[in-house]
mmCIF file of C-alpha atoms in Angstrom:
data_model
loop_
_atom_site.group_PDB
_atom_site.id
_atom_site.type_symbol
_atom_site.label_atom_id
_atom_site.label_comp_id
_atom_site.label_asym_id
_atom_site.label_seq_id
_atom_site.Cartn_x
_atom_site.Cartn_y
_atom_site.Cartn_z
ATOM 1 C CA UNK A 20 0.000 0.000 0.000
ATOM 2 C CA UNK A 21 0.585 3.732 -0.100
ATOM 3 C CA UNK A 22 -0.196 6.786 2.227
ATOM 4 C CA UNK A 23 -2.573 9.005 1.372
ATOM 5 C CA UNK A 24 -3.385 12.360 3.054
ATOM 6 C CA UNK A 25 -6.185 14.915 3.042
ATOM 7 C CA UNK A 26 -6.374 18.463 4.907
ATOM 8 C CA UNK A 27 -8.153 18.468 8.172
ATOM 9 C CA UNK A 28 -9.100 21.187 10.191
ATOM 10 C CA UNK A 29 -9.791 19.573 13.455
ATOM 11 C CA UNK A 30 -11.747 22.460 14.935
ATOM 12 C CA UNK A 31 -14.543 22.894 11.851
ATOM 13 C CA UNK A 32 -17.039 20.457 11.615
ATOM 14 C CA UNK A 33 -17.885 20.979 7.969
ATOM 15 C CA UNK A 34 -13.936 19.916 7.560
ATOM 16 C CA UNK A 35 -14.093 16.512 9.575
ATOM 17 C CA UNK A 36 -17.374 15.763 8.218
ATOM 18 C CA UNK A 37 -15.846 16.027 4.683
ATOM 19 C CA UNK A 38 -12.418 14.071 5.508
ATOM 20 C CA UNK A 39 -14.353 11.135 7.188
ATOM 21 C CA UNK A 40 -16.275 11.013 3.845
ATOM 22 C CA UNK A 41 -12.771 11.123 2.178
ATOM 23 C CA UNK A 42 -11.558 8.207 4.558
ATOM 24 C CA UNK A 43 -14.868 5.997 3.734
ATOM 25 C CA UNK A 44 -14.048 5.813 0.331
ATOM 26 C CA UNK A 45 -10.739 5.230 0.506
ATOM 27 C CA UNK A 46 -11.400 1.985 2.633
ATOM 28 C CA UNK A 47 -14.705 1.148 1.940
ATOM 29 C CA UNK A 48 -16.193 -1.851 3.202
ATOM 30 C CA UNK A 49 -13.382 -2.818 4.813
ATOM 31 C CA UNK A 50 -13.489 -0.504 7.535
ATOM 32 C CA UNK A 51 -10.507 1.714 9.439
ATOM 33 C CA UNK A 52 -7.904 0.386 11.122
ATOM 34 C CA UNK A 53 -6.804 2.579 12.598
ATOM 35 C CA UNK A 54 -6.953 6.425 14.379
ATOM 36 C CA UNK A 55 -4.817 8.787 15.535
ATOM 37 C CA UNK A 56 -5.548 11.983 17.496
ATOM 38 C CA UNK A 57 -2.226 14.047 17.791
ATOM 39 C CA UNK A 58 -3.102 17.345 16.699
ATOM 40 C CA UNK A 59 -2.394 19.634 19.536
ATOM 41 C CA UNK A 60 -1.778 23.097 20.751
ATOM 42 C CA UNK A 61 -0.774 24.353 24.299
ATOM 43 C CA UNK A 62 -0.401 28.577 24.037
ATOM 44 C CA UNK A 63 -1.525 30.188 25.715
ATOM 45 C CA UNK A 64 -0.157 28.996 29.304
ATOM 46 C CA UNK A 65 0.205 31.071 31.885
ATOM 47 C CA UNK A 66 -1.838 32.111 35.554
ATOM 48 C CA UNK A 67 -5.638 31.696 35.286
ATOM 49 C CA UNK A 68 -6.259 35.398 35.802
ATOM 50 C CA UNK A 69 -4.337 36.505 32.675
ATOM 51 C CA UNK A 70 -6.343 34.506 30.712
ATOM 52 C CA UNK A 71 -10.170 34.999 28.995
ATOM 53 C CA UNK A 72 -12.618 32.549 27.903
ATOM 54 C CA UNK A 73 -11.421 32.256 24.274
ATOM 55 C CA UNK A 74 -7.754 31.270 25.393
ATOM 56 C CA UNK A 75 -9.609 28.552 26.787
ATOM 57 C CA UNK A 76 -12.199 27.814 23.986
ATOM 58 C CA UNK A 77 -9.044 27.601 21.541
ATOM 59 C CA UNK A 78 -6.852 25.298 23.258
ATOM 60 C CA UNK A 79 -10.092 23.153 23.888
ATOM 61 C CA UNK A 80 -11.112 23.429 20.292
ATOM 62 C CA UNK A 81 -7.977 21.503 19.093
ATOM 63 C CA UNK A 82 -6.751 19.468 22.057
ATOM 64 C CA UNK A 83 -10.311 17.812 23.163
ATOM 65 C CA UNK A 84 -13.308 18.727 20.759
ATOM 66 C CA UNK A 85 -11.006 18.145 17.809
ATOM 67 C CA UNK A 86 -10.290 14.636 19.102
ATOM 68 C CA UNK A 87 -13.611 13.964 19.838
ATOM 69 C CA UNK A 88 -15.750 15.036 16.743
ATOM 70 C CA UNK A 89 -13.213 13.146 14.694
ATOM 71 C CA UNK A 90 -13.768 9.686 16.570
ATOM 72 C CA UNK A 91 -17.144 10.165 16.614
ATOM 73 C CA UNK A 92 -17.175 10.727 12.956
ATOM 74 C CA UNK A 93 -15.132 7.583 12.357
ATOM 75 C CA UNK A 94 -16.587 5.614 14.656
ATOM 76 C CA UNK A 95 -18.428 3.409 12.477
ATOM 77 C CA UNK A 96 -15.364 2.803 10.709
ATOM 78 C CA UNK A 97 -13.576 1.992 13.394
ATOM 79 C CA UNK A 98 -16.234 -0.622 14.590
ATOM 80 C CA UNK A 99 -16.212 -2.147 10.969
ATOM 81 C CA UNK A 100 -13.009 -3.259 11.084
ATOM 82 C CA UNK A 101 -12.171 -3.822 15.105
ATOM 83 C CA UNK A 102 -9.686 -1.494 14.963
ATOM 84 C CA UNK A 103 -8.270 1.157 17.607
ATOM 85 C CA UNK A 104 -8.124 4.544 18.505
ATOM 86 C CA UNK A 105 -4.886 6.221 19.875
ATOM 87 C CA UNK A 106 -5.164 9.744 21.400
ATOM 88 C CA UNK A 107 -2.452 11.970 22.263
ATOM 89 C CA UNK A 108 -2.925 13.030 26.019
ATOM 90 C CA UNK A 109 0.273 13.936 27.978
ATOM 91 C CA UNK A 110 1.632 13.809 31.430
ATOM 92 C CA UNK A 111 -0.443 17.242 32.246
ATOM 93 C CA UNK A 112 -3.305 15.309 31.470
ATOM 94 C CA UNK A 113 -3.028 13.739 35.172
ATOM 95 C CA UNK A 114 -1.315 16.561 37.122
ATOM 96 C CA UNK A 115 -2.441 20.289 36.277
ATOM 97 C CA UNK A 116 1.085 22.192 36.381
ATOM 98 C CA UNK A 117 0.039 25.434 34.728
ATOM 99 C CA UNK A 118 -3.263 27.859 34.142
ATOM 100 C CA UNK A 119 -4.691 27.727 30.608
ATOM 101 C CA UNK A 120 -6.461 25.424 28.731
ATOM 102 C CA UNK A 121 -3.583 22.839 27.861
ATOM 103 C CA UNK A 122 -4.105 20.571 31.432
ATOM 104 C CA UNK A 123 -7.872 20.899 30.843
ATOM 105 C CA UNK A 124 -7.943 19.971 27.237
ATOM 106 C CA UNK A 125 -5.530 16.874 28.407
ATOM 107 C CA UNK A 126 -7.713 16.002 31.227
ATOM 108 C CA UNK A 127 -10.890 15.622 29.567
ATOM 109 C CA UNK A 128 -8.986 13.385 26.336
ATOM 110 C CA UNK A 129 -7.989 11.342 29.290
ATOM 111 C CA UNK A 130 -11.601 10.863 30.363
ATOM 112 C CA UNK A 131 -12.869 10.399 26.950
ATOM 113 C CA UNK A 132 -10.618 7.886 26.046
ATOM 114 C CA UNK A 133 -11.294 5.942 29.458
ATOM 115 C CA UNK A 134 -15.048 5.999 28.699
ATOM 116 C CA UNK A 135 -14.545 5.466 25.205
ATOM 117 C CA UNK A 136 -12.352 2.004 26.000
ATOM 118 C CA UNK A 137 -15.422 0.577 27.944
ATOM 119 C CA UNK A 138 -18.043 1.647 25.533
ATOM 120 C CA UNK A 139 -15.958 -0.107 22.206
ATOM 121 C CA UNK A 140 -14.952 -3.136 24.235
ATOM 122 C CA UNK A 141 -17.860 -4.979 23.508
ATOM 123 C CA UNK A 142 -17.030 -4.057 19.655
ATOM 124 C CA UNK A 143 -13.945 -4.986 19.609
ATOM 125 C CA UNK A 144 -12.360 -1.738 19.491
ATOM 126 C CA UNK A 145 -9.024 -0.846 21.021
ATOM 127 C CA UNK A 146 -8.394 2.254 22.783
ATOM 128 C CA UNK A 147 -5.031 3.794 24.252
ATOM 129 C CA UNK A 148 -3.470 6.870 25.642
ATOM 130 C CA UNK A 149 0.031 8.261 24.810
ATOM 131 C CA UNK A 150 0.867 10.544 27.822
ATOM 132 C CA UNK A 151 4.276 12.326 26.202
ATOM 133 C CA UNK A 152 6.548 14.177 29.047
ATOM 134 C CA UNK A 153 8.197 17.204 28.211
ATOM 135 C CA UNK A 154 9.770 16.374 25.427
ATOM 136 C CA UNK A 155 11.318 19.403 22.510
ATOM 137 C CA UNK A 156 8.431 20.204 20.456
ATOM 138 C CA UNK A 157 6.821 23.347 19.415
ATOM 139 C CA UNK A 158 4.415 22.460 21.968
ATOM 140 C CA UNK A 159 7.479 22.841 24.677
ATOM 141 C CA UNK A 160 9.071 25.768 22.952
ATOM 142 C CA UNK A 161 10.521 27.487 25.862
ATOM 143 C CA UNK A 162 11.053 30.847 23.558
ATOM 144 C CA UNK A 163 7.484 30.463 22.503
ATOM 145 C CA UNK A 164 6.058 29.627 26.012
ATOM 146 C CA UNK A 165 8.152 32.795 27.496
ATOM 147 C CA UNK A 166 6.555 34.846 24.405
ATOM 148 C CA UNK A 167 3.421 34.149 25.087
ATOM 149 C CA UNK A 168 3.319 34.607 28.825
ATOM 150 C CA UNK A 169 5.233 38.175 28.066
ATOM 151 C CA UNK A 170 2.153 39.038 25.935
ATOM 152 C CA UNK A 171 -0.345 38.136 28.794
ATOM 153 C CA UNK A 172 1.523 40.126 31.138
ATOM 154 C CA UNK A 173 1.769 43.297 28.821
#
């Protein structure tokens, strides 16, 4: 086989809606193996009072919504072929270590995916958890993390 990509926009409905259609006929019958939830964003981070709703709405958007409308879009793919779901939580999704939406957004993919795993079992759907540390990503971007929190303060 080959890979094959489409754009997704994991915070726009109309955008999912059309890449699950996209992923249906590309494996038909046969169902999806496989799912991965990594798209992520963690800025803004900072203390809770330097923050407004939307900083929160954003970071939600992405990190848990995202995640979420996209399974339950492919869901029926998923169950088709008995095949698993693997979202991208982190270590902040079990201790909160900063204000912002990040630790939230982690939190609740950590809850999903728990309730998830009991409601596919019976289907024969896998579901797991990565919970990355702090490893060098943009996400960790110390200059872009100091940015940010420079910008709140200002």
């Amino acid at each position: 086989g080959h890979l094959r990509t489409t754009l997704l926009d994991v915070t726009c409905s109309d955008s999912i809606r059309r890449a699950a259609e996209w992923v249906h006929r590309e494996v038909g019958d046969k169902g999806l193996f496989g799912l991965v939830n990594n798209a992520g964003v963690a800025n803004p981070i900072g203390p809770t009072e330097w923050m407004d709703i939307e900083d929160f709405r954003r970071v939600m958007a992405v990190n848990a919504f995202g995640a979420i409308e996209v399974t339950l879009q492919l869901l029926p793919l998923l169950k088709r072929a008995r095949g698993r779901v693997v979202n991208t939580s982190s270590v902040l999704g079990r201790v909160s270590a900063n204000g912002g939406g990040y630790c939230m957004s982690k939190f609740c993919i950590e809850a999903f995916s728990d309730s998830l795993r009991r409601d596919m079992r019976h289907f024969g759907v896998k579901v797991s958890i990565v919970e990355p540390g702090f490893f060098k990503t943009n996400v960790t971007d110390l200059d872009s993390l100091e940015a940010s929190l420079r910008q709140r303060w200002e």
